[in-house]
mmCIF file with all atom_site columns, C-alpha atoms in Angstrom:
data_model
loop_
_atom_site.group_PDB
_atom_site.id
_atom_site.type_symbol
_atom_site.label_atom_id
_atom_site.label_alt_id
_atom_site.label_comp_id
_atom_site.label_asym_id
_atom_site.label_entity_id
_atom_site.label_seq_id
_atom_site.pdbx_PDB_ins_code
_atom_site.Cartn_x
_atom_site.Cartn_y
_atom_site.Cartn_z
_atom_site.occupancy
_atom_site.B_iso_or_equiv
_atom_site.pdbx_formal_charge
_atom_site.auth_seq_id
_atom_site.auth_comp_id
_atom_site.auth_asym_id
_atom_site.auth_atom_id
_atom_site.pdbx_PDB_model_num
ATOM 1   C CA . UNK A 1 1   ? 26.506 35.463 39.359 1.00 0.00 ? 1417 UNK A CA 1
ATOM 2   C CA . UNK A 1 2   ? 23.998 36.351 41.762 1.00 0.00 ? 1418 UNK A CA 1
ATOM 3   C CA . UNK A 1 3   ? 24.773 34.024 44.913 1.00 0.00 ? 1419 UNK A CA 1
ATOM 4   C CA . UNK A 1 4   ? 28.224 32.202 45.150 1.00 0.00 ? 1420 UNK A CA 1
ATOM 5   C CA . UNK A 1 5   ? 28.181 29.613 48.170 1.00 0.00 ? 1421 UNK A CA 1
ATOM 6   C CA . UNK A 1 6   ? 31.996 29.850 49.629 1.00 0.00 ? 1422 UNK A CA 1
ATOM 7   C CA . UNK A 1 7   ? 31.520 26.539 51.960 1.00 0.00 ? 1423 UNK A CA 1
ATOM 8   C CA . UNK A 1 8   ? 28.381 25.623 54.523 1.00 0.00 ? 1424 UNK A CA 1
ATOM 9   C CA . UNK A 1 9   ? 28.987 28.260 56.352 1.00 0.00 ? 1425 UNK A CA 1
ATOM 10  C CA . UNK A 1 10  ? 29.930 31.723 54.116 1.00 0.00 ? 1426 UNK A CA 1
ATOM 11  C CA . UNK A 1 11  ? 27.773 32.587 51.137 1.00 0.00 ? 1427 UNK A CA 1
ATOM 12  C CA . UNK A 1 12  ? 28.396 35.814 49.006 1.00 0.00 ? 1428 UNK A CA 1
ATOM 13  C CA . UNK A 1 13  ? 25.382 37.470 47.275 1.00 0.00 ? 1429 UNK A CA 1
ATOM 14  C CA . UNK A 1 14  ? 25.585 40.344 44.972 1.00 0.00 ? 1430 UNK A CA 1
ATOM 15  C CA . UNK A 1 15  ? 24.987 43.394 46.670 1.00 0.00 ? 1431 UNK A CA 1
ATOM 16  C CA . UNK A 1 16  ? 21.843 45.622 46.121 1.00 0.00 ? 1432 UNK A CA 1
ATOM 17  C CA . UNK A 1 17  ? 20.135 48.931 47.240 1.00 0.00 ? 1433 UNK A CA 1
ATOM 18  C CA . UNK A 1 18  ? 17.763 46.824 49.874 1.00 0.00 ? 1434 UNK A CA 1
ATOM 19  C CA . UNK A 1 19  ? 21.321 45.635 51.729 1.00 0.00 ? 1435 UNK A CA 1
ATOM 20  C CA . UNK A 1 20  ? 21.794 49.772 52.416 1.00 0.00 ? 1436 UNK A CA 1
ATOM 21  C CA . UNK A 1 21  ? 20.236 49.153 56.069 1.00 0.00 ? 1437 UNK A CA 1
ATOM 22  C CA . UNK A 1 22  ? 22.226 46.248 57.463 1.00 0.00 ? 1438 UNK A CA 1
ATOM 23  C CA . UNK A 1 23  ? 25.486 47.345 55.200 1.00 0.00 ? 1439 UNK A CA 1
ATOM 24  C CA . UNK A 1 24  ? 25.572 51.025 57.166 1.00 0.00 ? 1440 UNK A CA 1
ATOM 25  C CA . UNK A 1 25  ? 24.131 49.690 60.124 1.00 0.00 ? 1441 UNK A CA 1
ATOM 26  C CA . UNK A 1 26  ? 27.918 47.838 60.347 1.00 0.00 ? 1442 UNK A CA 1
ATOM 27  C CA . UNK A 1 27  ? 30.136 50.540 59.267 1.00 0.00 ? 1443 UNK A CA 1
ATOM 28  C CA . UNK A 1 28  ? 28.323 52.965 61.929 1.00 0.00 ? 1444 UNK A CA 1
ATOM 29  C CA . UNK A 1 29  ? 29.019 49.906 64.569 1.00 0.00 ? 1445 UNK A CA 1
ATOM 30  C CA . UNK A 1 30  ? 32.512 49.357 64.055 1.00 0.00 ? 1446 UNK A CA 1
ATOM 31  C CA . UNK A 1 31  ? 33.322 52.963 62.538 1.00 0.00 ? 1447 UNK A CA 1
ATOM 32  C CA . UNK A 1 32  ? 36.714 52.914 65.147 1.00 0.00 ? 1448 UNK A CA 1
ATOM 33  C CA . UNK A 1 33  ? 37.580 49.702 63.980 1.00 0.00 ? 1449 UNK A CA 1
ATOM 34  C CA . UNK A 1 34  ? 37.125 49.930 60.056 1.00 0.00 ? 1450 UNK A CA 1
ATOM 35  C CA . UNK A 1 35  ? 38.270 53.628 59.601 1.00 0.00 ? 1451 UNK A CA 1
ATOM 36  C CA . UNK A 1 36  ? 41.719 52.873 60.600 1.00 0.00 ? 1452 UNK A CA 1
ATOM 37  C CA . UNK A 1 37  ? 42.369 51.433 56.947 1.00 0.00 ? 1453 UNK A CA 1
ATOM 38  C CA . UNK A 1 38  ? 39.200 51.770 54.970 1.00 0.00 ? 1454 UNK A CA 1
ATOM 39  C CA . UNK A 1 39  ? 39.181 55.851 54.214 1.00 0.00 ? 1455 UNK A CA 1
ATOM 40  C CA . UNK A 1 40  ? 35.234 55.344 52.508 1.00 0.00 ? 1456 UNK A CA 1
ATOM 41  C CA . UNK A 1 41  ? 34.406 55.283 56.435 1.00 0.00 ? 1457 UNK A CA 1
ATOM 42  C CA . UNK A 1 42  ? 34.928 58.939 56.838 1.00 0.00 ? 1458 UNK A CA 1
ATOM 43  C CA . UNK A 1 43  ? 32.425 59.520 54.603 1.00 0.00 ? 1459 UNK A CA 1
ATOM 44  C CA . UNK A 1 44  ? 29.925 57.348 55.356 1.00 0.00 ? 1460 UNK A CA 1
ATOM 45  C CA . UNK A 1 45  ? 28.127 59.488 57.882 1.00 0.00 ? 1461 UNK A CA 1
ATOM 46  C CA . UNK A 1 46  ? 24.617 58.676 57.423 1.00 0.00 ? 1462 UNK A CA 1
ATOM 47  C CA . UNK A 1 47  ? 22.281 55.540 55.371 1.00 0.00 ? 1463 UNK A CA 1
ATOM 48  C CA . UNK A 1 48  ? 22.488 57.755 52.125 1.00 0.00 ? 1464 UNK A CA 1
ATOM 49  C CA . UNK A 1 49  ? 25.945 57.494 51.671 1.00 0.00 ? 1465 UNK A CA 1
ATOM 50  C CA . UNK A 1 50  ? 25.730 53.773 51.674 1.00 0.00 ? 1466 UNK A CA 1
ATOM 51  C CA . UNK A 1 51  ? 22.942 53.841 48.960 1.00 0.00 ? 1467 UNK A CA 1
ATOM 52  C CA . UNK A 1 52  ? 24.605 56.905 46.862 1.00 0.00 ? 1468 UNK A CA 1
ATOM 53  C CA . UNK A 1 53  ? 28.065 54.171 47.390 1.00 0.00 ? 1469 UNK A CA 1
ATOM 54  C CA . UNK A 1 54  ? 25.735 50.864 45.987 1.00 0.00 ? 1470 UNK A CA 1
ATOM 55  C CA . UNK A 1 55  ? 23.388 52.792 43.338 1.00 0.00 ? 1471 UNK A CA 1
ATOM 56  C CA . UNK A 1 56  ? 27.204 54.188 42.249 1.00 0.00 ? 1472 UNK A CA 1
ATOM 57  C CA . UNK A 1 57  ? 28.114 50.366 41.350 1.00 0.00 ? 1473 UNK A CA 1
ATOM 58  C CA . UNK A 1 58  ? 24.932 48.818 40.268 1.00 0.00 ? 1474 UNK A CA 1
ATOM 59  C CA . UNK A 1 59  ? 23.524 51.289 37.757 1.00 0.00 ? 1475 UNK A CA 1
ATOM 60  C CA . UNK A 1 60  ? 22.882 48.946 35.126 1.00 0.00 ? 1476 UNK A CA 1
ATOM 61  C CA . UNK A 1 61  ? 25.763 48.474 31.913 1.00 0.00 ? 1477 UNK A CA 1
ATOM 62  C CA . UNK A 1 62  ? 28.355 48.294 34.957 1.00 0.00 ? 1478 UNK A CA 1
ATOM 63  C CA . UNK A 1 63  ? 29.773 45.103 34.970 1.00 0.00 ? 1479 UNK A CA 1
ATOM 64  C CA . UNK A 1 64  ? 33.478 46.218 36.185 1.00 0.00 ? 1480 UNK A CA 1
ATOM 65  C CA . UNK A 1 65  ? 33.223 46.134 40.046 1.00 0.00 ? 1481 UNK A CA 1
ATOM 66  C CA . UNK A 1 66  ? 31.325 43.305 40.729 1.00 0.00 ? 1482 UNK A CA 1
ATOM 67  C CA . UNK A 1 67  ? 30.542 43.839 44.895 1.00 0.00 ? 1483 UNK A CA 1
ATOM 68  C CA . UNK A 1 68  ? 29.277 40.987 47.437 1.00 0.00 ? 1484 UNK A CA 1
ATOM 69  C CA . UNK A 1 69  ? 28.034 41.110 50.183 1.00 0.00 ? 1485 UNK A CA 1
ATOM 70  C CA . UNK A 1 70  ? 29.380 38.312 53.256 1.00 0.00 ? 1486 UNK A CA 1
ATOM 71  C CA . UNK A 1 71  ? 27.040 36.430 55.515 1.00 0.00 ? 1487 UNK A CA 1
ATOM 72  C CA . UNK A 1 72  ? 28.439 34.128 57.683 1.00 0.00 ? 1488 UNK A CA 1
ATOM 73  C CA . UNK A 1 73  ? 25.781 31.533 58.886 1.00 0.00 ? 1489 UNK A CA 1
ATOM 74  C CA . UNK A 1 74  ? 23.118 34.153 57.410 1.00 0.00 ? 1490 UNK A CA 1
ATOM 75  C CA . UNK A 1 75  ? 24.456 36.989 59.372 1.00 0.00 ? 1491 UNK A CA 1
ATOM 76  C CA . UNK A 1 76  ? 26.061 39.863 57.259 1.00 0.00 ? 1492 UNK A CA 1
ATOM 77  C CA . UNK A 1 77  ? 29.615 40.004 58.312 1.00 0.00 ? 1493 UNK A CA 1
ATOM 78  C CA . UNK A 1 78  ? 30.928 42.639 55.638 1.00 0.00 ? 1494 UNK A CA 1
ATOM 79  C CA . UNK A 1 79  ? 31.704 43.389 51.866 1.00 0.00 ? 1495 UNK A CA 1
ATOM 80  C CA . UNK A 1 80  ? 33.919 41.982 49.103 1.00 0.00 ? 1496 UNK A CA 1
ATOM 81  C CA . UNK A 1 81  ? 34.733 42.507 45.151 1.00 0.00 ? 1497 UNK A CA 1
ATOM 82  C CA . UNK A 1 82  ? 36.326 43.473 42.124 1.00 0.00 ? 1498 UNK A CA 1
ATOM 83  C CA . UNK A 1 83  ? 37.179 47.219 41.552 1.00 0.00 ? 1499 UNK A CA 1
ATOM 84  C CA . UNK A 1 84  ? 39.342 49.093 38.823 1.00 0.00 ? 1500 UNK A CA 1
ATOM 85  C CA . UNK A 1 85  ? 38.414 46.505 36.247 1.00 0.00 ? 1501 UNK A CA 1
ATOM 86  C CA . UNK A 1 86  ? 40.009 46.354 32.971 1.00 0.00 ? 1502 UNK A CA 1
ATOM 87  C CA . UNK A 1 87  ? 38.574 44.186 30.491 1.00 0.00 ? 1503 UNK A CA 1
ATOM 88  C CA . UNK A 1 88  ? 40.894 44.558 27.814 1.00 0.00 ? 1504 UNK A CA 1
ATOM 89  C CA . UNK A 1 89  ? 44.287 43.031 29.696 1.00 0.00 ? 1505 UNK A CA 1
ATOM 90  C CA . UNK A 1 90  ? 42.112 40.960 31.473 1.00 0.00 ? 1506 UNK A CA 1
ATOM 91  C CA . UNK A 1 91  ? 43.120 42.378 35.379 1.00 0.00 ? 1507 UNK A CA 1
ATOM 92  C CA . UNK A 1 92  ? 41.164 43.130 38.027 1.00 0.00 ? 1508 UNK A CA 1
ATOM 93  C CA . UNK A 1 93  ? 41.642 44.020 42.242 1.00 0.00 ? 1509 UNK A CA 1
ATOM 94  C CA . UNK A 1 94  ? 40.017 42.797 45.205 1.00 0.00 ? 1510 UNK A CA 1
ATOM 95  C CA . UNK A 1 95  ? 38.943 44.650 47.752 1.00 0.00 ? 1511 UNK A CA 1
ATOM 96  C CA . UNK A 1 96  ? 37.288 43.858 51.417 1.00 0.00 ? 1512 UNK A CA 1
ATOM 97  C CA . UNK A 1 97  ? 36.116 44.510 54.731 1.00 0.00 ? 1513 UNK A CA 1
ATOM 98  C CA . UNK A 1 98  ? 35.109 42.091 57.668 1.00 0.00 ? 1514 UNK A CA 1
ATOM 99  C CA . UNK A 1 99  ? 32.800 43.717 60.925 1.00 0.00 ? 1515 UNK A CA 1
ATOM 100 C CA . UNK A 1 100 ? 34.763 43.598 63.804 1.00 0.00 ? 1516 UNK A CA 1
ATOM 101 C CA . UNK A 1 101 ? 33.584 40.584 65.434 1.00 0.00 ? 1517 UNK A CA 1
ATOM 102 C CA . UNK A 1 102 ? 33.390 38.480 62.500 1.00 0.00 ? 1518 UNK A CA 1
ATOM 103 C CA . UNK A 1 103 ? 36.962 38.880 62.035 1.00 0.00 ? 1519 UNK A CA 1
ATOM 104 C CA . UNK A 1 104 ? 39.338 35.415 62.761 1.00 0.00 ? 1520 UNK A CA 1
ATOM 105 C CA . UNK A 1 105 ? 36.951 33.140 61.037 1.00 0.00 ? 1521 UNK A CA 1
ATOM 106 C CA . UNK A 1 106 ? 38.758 32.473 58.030 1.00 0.00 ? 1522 UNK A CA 1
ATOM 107 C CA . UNK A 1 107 ? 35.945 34.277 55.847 1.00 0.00 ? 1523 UNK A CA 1
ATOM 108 C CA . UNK A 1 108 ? 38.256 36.532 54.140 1.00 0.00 ? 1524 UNK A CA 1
ATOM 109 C CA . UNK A 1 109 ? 40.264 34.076 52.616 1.00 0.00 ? 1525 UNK A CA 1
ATOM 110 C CA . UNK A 1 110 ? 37.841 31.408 51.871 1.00 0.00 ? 1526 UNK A CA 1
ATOM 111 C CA . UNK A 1 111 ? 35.904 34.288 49.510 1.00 0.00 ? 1527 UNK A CA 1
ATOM 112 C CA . UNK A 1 112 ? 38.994 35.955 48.376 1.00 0.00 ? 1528 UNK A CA 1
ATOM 113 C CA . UNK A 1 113 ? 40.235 31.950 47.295 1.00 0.00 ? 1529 UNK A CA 1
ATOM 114 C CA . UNK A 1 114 ? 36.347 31.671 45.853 1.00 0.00 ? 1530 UNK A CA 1
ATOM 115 C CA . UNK A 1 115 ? 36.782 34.956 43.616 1.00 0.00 ? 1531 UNK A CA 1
ATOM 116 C CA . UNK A 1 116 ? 39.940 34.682 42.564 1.00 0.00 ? 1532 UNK A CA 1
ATOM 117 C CA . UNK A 1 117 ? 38.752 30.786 41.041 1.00 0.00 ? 1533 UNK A CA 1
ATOM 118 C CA . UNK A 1 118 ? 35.940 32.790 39.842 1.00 0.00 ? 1534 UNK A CA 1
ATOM 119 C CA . UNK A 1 119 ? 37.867 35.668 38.394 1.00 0.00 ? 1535 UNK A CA 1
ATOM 120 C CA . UNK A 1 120 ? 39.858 33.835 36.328 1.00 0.00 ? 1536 UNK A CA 1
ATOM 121 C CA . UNK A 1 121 ? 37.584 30.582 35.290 1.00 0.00 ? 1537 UNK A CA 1
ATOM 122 C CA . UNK A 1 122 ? 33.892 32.674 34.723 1.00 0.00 ? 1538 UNK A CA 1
ATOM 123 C CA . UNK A 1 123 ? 35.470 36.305 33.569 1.00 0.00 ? 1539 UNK A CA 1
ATOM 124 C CA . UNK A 1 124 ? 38.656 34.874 32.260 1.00 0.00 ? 1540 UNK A CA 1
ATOM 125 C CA . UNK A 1 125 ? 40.745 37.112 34.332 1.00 0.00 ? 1541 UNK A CA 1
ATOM 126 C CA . UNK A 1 126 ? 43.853 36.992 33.452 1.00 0.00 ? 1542 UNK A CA 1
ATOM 127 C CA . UNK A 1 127 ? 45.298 39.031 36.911 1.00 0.00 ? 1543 UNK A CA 1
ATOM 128 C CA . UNK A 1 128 ? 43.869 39.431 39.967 1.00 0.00 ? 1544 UNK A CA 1
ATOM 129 C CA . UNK A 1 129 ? 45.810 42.007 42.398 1.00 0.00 ? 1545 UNK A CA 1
ATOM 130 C CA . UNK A 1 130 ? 45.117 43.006 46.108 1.00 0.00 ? 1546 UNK A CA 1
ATOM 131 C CA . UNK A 1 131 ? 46.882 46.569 47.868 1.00 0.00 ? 1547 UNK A CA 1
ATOM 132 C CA . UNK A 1 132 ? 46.940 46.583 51.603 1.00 0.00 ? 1548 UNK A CA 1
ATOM 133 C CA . UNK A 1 133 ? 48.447 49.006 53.571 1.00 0.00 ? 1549 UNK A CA 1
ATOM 134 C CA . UNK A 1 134 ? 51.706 49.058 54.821 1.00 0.00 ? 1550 UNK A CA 1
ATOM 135 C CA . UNK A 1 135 ? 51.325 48.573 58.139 1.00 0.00 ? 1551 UNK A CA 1
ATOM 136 C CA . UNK A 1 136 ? 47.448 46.263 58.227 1.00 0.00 ? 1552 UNK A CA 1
ATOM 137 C CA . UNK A 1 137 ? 49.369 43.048 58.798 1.00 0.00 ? 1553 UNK A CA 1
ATOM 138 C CA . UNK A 1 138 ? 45.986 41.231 59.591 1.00 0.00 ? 1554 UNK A CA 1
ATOM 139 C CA . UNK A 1 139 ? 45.014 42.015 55.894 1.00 0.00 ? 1555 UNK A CA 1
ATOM 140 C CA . UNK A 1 140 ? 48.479 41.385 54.433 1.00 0.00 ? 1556 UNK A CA 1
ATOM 141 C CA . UNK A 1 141 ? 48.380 37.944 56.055 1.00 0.00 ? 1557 UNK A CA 1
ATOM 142 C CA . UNK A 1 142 ? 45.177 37.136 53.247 1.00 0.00 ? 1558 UNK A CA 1
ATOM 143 C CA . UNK A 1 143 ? 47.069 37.319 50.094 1.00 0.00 ? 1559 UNK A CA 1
ATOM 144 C CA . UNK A 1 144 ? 50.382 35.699 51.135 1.00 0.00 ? 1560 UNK A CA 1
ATOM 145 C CA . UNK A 1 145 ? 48.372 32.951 52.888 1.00 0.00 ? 1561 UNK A CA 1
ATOM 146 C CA . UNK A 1 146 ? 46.447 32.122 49.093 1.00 0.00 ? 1562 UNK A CA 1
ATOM 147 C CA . UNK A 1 147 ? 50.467 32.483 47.277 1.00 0.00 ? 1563 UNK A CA 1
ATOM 148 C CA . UNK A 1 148 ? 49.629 35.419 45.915 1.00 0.00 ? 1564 UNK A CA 1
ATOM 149 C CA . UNK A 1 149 ? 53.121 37.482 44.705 1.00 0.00 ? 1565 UNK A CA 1
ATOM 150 C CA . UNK A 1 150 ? 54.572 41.013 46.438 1.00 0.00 ? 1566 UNK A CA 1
ATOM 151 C CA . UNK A 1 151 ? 54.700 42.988 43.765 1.00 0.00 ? 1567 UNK A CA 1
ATOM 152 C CA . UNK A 1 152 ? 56.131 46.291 45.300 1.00 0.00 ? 1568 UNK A CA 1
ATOM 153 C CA . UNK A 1 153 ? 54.470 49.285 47.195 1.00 0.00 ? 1569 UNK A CA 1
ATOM 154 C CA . UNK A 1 154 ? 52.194 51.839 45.679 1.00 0.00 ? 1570 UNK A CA 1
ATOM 155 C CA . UNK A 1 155 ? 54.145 55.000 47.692 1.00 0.00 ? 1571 UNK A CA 1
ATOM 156 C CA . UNK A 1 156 ? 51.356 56.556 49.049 1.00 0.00 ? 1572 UNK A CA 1
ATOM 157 C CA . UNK A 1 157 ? 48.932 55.353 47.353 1.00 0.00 ? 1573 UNK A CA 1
ATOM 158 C CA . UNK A 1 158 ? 45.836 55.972 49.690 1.00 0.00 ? 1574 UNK A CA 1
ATOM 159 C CA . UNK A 1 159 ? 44.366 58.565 51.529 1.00 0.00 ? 1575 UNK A CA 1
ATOM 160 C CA . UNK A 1 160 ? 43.611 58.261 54.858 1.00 0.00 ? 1576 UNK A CA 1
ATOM 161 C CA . UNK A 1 161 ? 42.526 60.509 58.353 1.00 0.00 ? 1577 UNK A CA 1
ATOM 162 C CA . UNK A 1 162 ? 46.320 59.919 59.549 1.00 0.00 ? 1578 UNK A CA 1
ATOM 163 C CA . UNK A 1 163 ? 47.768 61.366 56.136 1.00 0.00 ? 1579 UNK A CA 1
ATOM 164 C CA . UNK A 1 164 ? 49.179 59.026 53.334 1.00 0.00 ? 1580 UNK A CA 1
ATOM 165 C CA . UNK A 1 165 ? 49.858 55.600 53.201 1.00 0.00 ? 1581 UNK A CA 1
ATOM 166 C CA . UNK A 1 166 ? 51.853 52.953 51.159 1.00 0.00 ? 1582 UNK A CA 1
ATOM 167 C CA . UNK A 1 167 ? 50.069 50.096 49.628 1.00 0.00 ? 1583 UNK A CA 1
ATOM 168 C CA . UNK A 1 168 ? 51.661 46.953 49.120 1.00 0.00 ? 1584 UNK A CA 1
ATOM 169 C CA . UNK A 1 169 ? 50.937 44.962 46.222 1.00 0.00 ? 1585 UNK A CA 1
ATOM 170 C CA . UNK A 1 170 ? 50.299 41.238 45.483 1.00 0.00 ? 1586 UNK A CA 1
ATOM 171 C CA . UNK A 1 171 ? 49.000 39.719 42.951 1.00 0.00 ? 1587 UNK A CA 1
ATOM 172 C CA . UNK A 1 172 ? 48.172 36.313 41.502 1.00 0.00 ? 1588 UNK A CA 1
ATOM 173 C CA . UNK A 1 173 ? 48.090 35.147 37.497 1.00 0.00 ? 1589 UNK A CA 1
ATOM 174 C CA . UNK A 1 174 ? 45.835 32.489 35.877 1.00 0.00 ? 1590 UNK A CA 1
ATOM 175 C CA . UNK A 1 175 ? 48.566 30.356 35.436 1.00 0.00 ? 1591 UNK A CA 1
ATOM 176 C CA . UNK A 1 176 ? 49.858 30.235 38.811 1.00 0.00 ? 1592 UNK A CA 1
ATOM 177 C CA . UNK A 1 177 ? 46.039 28.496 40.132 1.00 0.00 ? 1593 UNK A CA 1
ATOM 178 C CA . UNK A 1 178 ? 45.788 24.796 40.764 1.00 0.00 ? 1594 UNK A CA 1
ATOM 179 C CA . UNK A 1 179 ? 42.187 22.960 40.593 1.00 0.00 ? 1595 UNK A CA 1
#
C-alpha cells in the first residue's frame, strides 16, 4: 500500500529514492539526538548513504521490509516499517525513528497501532515484534502502551558507538487484536 492515512493529522507513504533529500536532511539535524539509539546514524555521513540505505530496500521483488515515511500535518517527521520479514511463520518487526522535535505527539504509536492492524489484516501477519534498547524508556513506553507482550532481552543484541546493548523484546499476536 502506497499511502496509509493514520488519522487527520499523520499519513505514512511508502518511502522512495526522491524522499533521500528531506530523509538525510533530518538525520544530519538531529544526528546527537538519533545516534544515541539508532547505530545506522554513524554511518549516515553524507545524502548517498541515505539513497545506497532506500535503493537497498526498494529494489524491486523486495517485499519483506516494507519502509514509510511519517509526515505529520505534511511535514516529514521521520521513518517507520517492517524489517527481518519472514513469510513463511508469518512474523515480522517494527522499527522507527521520530526527528527530535516531532517527538511527544503521539505519532509513534498511532502508526505503530496502524501497522500492526495492517500487518496482520492485509499481510496476514501472524507476529509482529518490536526490540528497544534497554535503557530508551521513551521508546519502550510505545509497545507496552499498544499491550504488546515482554518477551525477554536480546543480550546484546545491537551495536552501538557506546559498545553493546540489550534489546528488549515485545511482541503482539493476531489473536491478541481487537477491531
Amino acid at each position: 500500500m502506497e499511502h496509509i492515512r493514520v488519522n487527520p493529522k499523520i499519513r505514512l507513504e511508502l518511502i522512495n529514492l526522491s524522499m533521500a533529500g528531506i530523509i538525510f536532511q533530518t538525520i544530519d539535524r538531529d544526528r546527537e539526538f538519533l545516534k544515541k539509539w539508532l547505530p545506522f546514524v554513524n554511518y549516515t555521513n553524507q545524502l548517498e548513504d541515505t539513497e545506497a540505505f532506500i535503493s537497498s530496500i526498494t529494489r524491486s521483488g523486495n517485499k519483506s521490509d516494507l519502509v514509510y515515511t511519517i509526515w505529520y500535518n505534511e511535514e516529514f517527521a521521520g521513518l517507520i516499517g517492517f524489517k527481518d520479514t519472514d513469510w513463511v511463520n508469518r512474523k515480522t518487526e517494527l522499527g522507527y525513528w521520530l526527528a527530535e522535535k516531532m517527538q511527544g505527539k503521539g505519532i509513534i504509536s498511532a502508526s505503530v497501532e496502524k501497522l500492526v492492524r495492517f500487518a496482520f489484516q492485509k499481510q496476514k501477519m501472524n507476529r509482529v515484534q518490536i526490540k528497544v534498547a534497554e535503557e530508551n524508556l521513551p521508546s519502550e513506553k510505545i509497545p507496552k502502551k499498544l499491550g504488546f507482550v515482554y518477551e525477554g532481552t536480546e543480550r546484546q543484541g545491537e551495536h552501538h558507538a557506546s559498545g553493546y546493548v540489550n534489546l528488549k523484546i515485545y511482541s503482539k499476536l493476531k489473536h491478541e487484536i481487537t477491531d
